[in-house]
Amino acid sequence: MVAKAFDEMTAFGSDIRSGYEFVNAWLAATPPELLRQRQHEAELLFRRIGITFNVYGDAEGEERLIPFDIIPRVLTRPEWDRLSKGLTQRVTALNMFLKDVYSKAECLKAGIIPEELVYRNPYFRPEMQGLSLPHDIYVMIAGIDIVRVDAETFYVLEDNARTPSGVSYMLENREVMLRLFPDLFAKHRIAPVENYADELLNTLKSVAPRSASADPTVAVLTPGPFNSAFYEHSFLADKLGAELVEGRDLYVRENTLYMRTTEGPKRVDVVYRRVDDDFIDPLSFRPDSVLGVPGLMSAYRAGNLTLANAVGTGVSDDKAVYSYMPEIIKFFTGEEAILKNVPTYRCREPDALKYVLENIEELVVKEVDGSGGYGMLVGPKSDKATCAAFREKVRAHPEKFIAQPTLALSTCPTFVEEGVAPRHVDLRPYVLSGADGVRTVPGGLTRVALKDGSLVVNSSQGGGTKDTWVVDPPVLPTSQAKIKTPVVSAAPAKEIDHTQQTQSQS
Amino acid sequence: MLSRTADSIYWLSRYIERAENTARIIDAASRLAALPAGYGGSTNEWESALLSTGSLTAFEQQYDVASAENVVEFLVFSGANPSSIKSCLEVARANARAVRTALTIEMWETINTAWLELRSHSSRGLDLGRLSDFLRFVKQMSLTFDGSVYRTMLRNDAYYFSRIGVYIERADATARIIDVKYHVLLPPGAQVGGSLDYFQWSSILRSVSALTAYHWVYRQNLKPWLVADLLILNSEMPRSIAACYENITRYLDLLARDYGRQGPCQRLSRATSSKLESANITEVFQSGLHEFLADLIDANNRLGATITEQYLV
């Protein structure tokens, strides 16, 4: 059975943990009707802003809202600082690993990771071999999924090094919380996240190709309005001041990428693409793709274009490679991994396979290239028949699976039908890598499994989101100095006294 | 038309614009006040809001502390503050009633509905949690009013006076908003790497709804001198002082054409327009941003007074 989960507000007992005192006090002072009212207002705000997502194969609910929970998830500054250091280290290693597998392959020669996991990986792109990218950066935008099991232990559950999504929720959740609870923000020191888009723009421009002008042109490539994450694509383009382009808006001539504009062709230097490798260029990858741009890879290979993220980064974030991350970090950075991996059984290894087949009811089994919570077995939550069926799948293709112990994911107080109750959460912080280093913004997307006891936080499977607050300890108020600005004169007013005028005319 | 009618239309437009500007300033201040110290929330943002609306002196006669509650009450509801949103709407409605026949039905209904709705909000009843809804209501009212002016009014002198009122008021508001924060705006080329003033700059842009516009115009991250450039000199930006003066000059010229006579207003407006057209932001910083803005505010006030003399009395 799943062990009792660590609650981020009350640990394993009923003492309020440091950092959560104000949340506890706030919840105690706020009647449930008021919370329900705020929850309702939050939904209206999300509807008005238009933060909806499309569910594939669901004609009825074409535009759905991801459920939002109004109780924030709190991380203390020291907790965040440790996470941030660990994330920076991990993403640095991911970039070095990618540079290496597409050039000298020294980590493979050193036996850090089995060769076939790289070369036979469906996400390995031979087109990338020998290609030199600006500043050797492959993963400009990473989303690292983190789970917590106790006060001290954060595990990395998954690396997302292709097109991690969800950052618009991090930003919009904060906007909504600012609107709903300005007094909480005024009274507590909650680190802002709104500069993310600015940092992203810096990052993207910093990795522009050498042939680009001093002020490179950035565009965001979307598959189009039918994509489930279209809202996010348009949101980010707007925040970046970049054109939101589809494949048909672009073309390649003489190894240079252009967009069709009313003023004629305009060169594009950096594409923040939210289209998978497979679809990005029908001449190089899937020939049936209408989402991509024919010849894009030729511009890329000629060094006239930066793609963010680079092509072929999927080789670093699949679940089989994941299990080697501690060794990869050690090999490239010379340091022990600050953030631990979840202990992982690689079914491709006979001993591990044997253990997994015998204990499948206790384990979480995942496909190495699955995502979105699909193709996954949560042993303790599944009946015997499902487990047996999964056992056969694993036996047939062991290399396609990994297994992990069922983690007791931490819980956070969450406002559900019955009132405030603990629900399991994870965290996806976003990590940016540019020419001037690796950056994080203090926070991330907290996903919450709204069903009691559920461990699946994916939005496609009934999960919701929360705002994530990195909170500094309170400072003793110092006397607020008056700001030294010249007092500007009062606004000119109509000379007639308005009170008299109102009276005289009523 | 009657001077009195023109006067009412002009001030009615100014006060609606002022109500909206005050709403934006409160909105931006409450966001900045929500930031922890060290991210730019260290100075008293509520005091800045009072400065930007030109009501600090009046405030200090009534209250001791520039707390969120006090400032919001003063800027939104106080009858003692002639520029509070409530006062603005009352003056606007009083003027609208006085010249009811010069307004279209849509214009009148927008003002009257907003005024009725405002009466249902009592000052004590507005907690900060509801503030953003209320500010949204004020902005919505102003947008609807502007839309009804644009879509329903005859294009004659009455329309010109209403536009002139909007842009004189707006130029004043934009100049004040920048001036209150001029100390965080640095000249071109200043070292701003990782500056914590970021949130101050974004707040200035927010208070004139120009944060997204900034990114579309400059396509780069926030630079303080570009923030100043956008709000002072960029005529694409509808709240910039340059755009305001383009419009003031245009509508004053239309008046002069219809009336067959130029006057001191047209000359003053053109002088400011050409000053803005020929300025570049480097020079503005060289000659002193604060001095430049103080001159503009002064010239704008003088123009307002001259318009009154020439047409409205």
JSON list of C-alpha atoms in Angstrom, two decimals, chain A residues 174-261:
[
{"chain": "A", "resi": 174, "resn": "ARG", "atom": "CA", "xyz": [-0.41, 34.29, -10.55]},
{"chain": "A", "resi": 175, "resn": "GLU", "atom": "CA", "xyz": [-2.41, 37.00, -12.34]},
{"chain": "A", "resi": 176, "resn": "VAL", "atom": "CA", "xyz": [-5.63, 35.53, -11.04]},
{"chain": "A", "resi": 177, "resn": "MET", "atom": "CA", "xyz": [-4.30, 35.16, -7.50]},
{"chain": "A", "resi": 178, "resn": "LEU", "atom": "CA", "xyz": [-3.13, 38.77, -7.56]},
{"chain": "A", "resi": 179, "resn": "ARG", "atom": "CA", "xyz": [-6.63, 39.81, -8.47]},
{"chain": "A", "resi": 180, "resn": "LEU", "atom": "CA", "xyz": [-8.39, 37.61, -5.95]},
{"chain": "A", "resi": 181, "resn": "PHE", "atom": "CA", "xyz": [-6.13, 38.00, -2.94]},
{"chain": "A", "resi": 182, "resn": "PRO", "atom": "CA", "xyz": [-4.20, 41.28, -3.15]},
{"chain": "A", "resi": 183, "resn": "ASP", "atom": "CA", "xyz": [-4.07, 41.49, 0.65]},
{"chain": "A", "resi": 184, "resn": "LEU", "atom": "CA", "xyz": [-2.14, 38.20, 0.93]},
{"chain": "A", "resi": 185, "resn": "PHE", "atom": "CA", "xyz": [0.42, 39.55, -1.52]},
{"chain": "A", "resi": 186, "resn": "ALA", "atom": "CA", "xyz": [0.62, 42.85, 0.29]},
{"chain": "A", "resi": 187, "resn": "LYS", "atom": "CA", "xyz": [1.26, 41.19, 3.64]},
{"chain": "A", "resi": 188, "resn": "HIS", "atom": "CA", "xyz": [3.68, 38.45, 2.63]},
{"chain": "A", "resi": 189, "resn": "ARG", "atom": "CA", "xyz": [6.86, 38.42, 0.63]},
{"chain": "A", "resi": 190, "resn": "ILE", "atom": "CA", "xyz": [5.89, 36.35, -2.38]},
{"chain": "A", "resi": 191, "resn": "ALA", "atom": "CA", "xyz": [8.51, 36.28, -5.13]},
{"chain": "A", "resi": 192, "resn": "PRO", "atom": "CA", "xyz": [7.17, 37.49, -8.51]},
{"chain": "A", "resi": 193, "resn": "VAL", "atom": "CA", "xyz": [7.27, 35.34, -11.65]},
{"chain": "A", "resi": 194, "resn": "GLU", "atom": "CA", "xyz": [6.02, 37.89, -14.19]},
{"chain": "A", "resi": 195, "resn": "ASN", "atom": "CA", "xyz": [9.48, 38.56, -15.62]},
{"chain": "A", "resi": 196, "resn": "TYR", "atom": "CA", "xyz": [9.58, 35.03, -17.10]},
{"chain": "A", "resi": 197, "resn": "ALA", "atom": "CA", "xyz": [8.67, 36.22, -20.61]},
{"chain": "A", "resi": 198, "resn": "ASP", "atom": "CA", "xyz": [11.37, 38.88, -20.50]},
{"chain": "A", "resi": 199, "resn": "GLU", "atom": "CA", "xyz": [13.94, 36.29, -19.45]},
{"chain": "A", "resi": 200, "resn": "LEU", "atom": "CA", "xyz": [12.70, 33.99, -22.19]},
{"chain": "A", "resi": 201, "resn": "LEU", "atom": "CA", "xyz": [13.14, 36.70, -24.83]},
{"chain": "A", "resi": 202, "resn": "ASN", "atom": "CA", "xyz": [16.66, 37.39, -23.58]},
{"chain": "A", "resi": 203, "resn": "THR", "atom": "CA", "xyz": [17.44, 33.71, -23.71]},
{"chain": "A", "resi": 204, "resn": "LEU", "atom": "CA", "xyz": [16.11, 33.26, -27.24]},
{"chain": "A", "resi": 205, "resn": "LYS", "atom": "CA", "xyz": [17.94, 36.29, -28.60]},
{"chain": "A", "resi": 206, "resn": "SER", "atom": "CA", "xyz": [21.17, 35.28, -26.91]},
{"chain": "A", "resi": 207, "resn": "VAL", "atom": "CA", "xyz": [21.31, 32.04, -28.94]},
{"chain": "A", "resi": 208, "resn": "ALA", "atom": "CA", "xyz": [20.57, 33.62, -32.33]},
{"chain": "A", "resi": 209, "resn": "PRO", "atom": "CA", "xyz": [22.73, 32.33, -35.19]},
{"chain": "A", "resi": 210, "resn": "ARG", "atom": "CA", "xyz": [25.96, 34.21, -35.89]},
{"chain": "A", "resi": 211, "resn": "SER", "atom": "CA", "xyz": [24.61, 35.31, -39.28]},
{"chain": "A", "resi": 212, "resn": "ALA", "atom": "CA", "xyz": [21.65, 37.08, -37.67]},
{"chain": "A", "resi": 213, "resn": "SER", "atom": "CA", "xyz": [21.49, 40.85, -37.37]},
{"chain": "A", "resi": 214, "resn": "ALA", "atom": "CA", "xyz": [22.36, 42.54, -34.07]},
{"chain": "A", "resi": 215, "resn": "ASP", "atom": "CA", "xyz": [18.68, 42.57, -33.24]},
{"chain": "A", "resi": 216, "resn": "PRO", "atom": "CA", "xyz": [17.53, 39.07, -34.18]},
{"chain": "A", "resi": 217, "resn": "THR", "atom": "CA", "xyz": [13.94, 38.33, -35.14]},
{"chain": "A", "resi": 218, "resn": "VAL", "atom": "CA", "xyz": [12.17, 35.76, -32.99]},
{"chain": "A", "resi": 219, "resn": "ALA", "atom": "CA", "xyz": [8.99, 33.92, -33.97]},
{"chain": "A", "resi": 220, "resn": "VAL", "atom": "CA", "xyz": [6.84, 31.37, -32.17]},
{"chain": "A", "resi": 221, "resn": "LEU", "atom": "CA", "xyz": [5.85, 28.40, -34.33]},
{"chain": "A", "resi": 222, "resn": "THR", "atom": "CA", "xyz": [2.51, 26.80, -33.47]},
{"chain": "A", "resi": 223, "resn": "PRO", "atom": "CA", "xyz": [0.71, 23.86, -35.07]},
{"chain": "A", "resi": 224, "resn": "GLY", "atom": "CA", "xyz": [-2.37, 26.13, -35.09]},
{"chain": "A", "resi": 225, "resn": "PRO", "atom": "CA", "xyz": [-5.60, 26.88, -33.20]},
{"chain": "A", "resi": 226, "resn": "PHE", "atom": "CA", "xyz": [-6.62, 23.24, -33.02]},
{"chain": "A", "resi": 227, "resn": "ASN", "atom": "CA", "xyz": [-3.61, 22.29, -30.96]},
{"chain": "A", "resi": 228, "resn": "SER", "atom": "CA", "xyz": [-4.41, 21.67, -27.31]},
{"chain": "A", "resi": 229, "resn": "ALA", "atom": "CA", "xyz": [-1.80, 24.19, -26.20]},
{"chain": "A", "resi": 230, "resn": "PHE", "atom": "CA", "xyz": [-2.68, 26.93, -28.68]},
{"chain": "A", "resi": 231, "resn": "TYR", "atom": "CA", "xyz": [-3.65, 29.33, -25.96]},
{"chain": "A", "resi": 232, "resn": "GLU", "atom": "CA", "xyz": [-0.18, 29.05, -24.51]},
{"chain": "A", "resi": 233, "resn": "HIS", "atom": "CA", "xyz": [1.47, 29.60, -27.88]},
{"chain": "A", "resi": 234, "resn": "SER", "atom": "CA", "xyz": [-0.47, 32.80, -28.50]},
{"chain": "A", "resi": 235, "resn": "PHE", "atom": "CA", "xyz": [0.05, 33.93, -24.91]},
{"chain": "A", "resi": 236, "resn": "LEU", "atom": "CA", "xyz": [3.82, 33.56, -25.15]},
{"chain": "A", "resi": 237, "resn": "ALA", "atom": "CA", "xyz": [4.06, 35.20, -28.57]},
{"chain": "A", "resi": 238, "resn": "ASP", "atom": "CA", "xyz": [2.14, 38.16, -27.20]},
{"chain": "A", "resi": 239, "resn": "LYS", "atom": "CA", "xyz": [4.36, 38.45, -24.14]},
{"chain": "A", "resi": 240, "resn": "LEU", "atom": "CA", "xyz": [7.49, 38.19, -26.27]},
{"chain": "A", "resi": 241, "resn": "GLY", "atom": "CA", "xyz": [6.31, 40.63, -28.92]},
{"chain": "A", "resi": 242, "resn": "ALA", "atom": "CA", "xyz": [7.05, 37.88, -31.45]},
{"chain": "A", "resi": 243, "resn": "GLU", "atom": "CA", "xyz": [4.95, 36.83, -34.43]},
{"chain": "A", "resi": 244, "resn": "LEU", "atom": "CA", "xyz": [2.91, 33.71, -33.86]},
{"chain": "A", "resi": 245, "resn": "VAL", "atom": "CA", "xyz": [3.52, 31.78, -37.06]},
{"chain": "A", "resi": 246, "resn": "GLU", "atom": "CA", "xyz": [2.23, 28.57, -38.57]},
{"chain": "A", "resi": 247, "resn": "GLY", "atom": "CA", "xyz": [4.20, 26.48, -41.04]},
{"chain": "A", "resi": 248, "resn": "ARG", "atom": "CA", "xyz": [2.41, 28.08, -43.98]},
{"chain": "A", "resi": 249, "resn": "ASP", "atom": "CA", "xyz": [3.59, 31.56, -42.93]},
{"chain": "A", "resi": 250, "resn": "LEU", "atom": "CA", "xyz": [7.22, 30.51, -43.42]},
{"chain": "A", "resi": 251, "resn": "TYR", "atom": "CA", "xyz": [9.41, 29.44, -46.29]},
{"chain": "A", "resi": 252, "resn": "VAL", "atom": "CA", "xyz": [13.06, 28.75, -46.89]},
{"chain": "A", "resi": 253, "resn": "ARG", "atom": "CA", "xyz": [15.11, 30.27, -49.68]},
{"chain": "A", "resi": 254, "resn": "GLU", "atom": "CA", "xyz": [18.86, 29.93, -50.04]},
{"chain": "A", "resi": 255, "resn": "ASN", "atom": "CA", "xyz": [19.10, 28.24, -46.67]},
{"chain": "A", "resi": 256, "resn": "THR", "atom": "CA", "xyz": [17.45, 31.16, -44.93]},
{"chain": "A", "resi": 257, "resn": "LEU", "atom": "CA", "xyz": [14.07, 31.17, -43.23]},
{"chain": "A", "resi": 258, "resn": "TYR", "atom": "CA", "xyz": [11.58, 33.92, -44.07]},
{"chain": "A", "resi": 259, "resn": "MET", "atom": "CA", "xyz": [8.09, 34.80, -42.99]},
{"chain": "A", "resi": 260, "resn": "ARG", "atom": "CA", "xyz": [5.54, 36.20, -45.39]},
{"chain": "A", "resi": 261, "resn": "THR", "atom": "CA", "xyz": [4.56, 39.67, -44.26]}
]
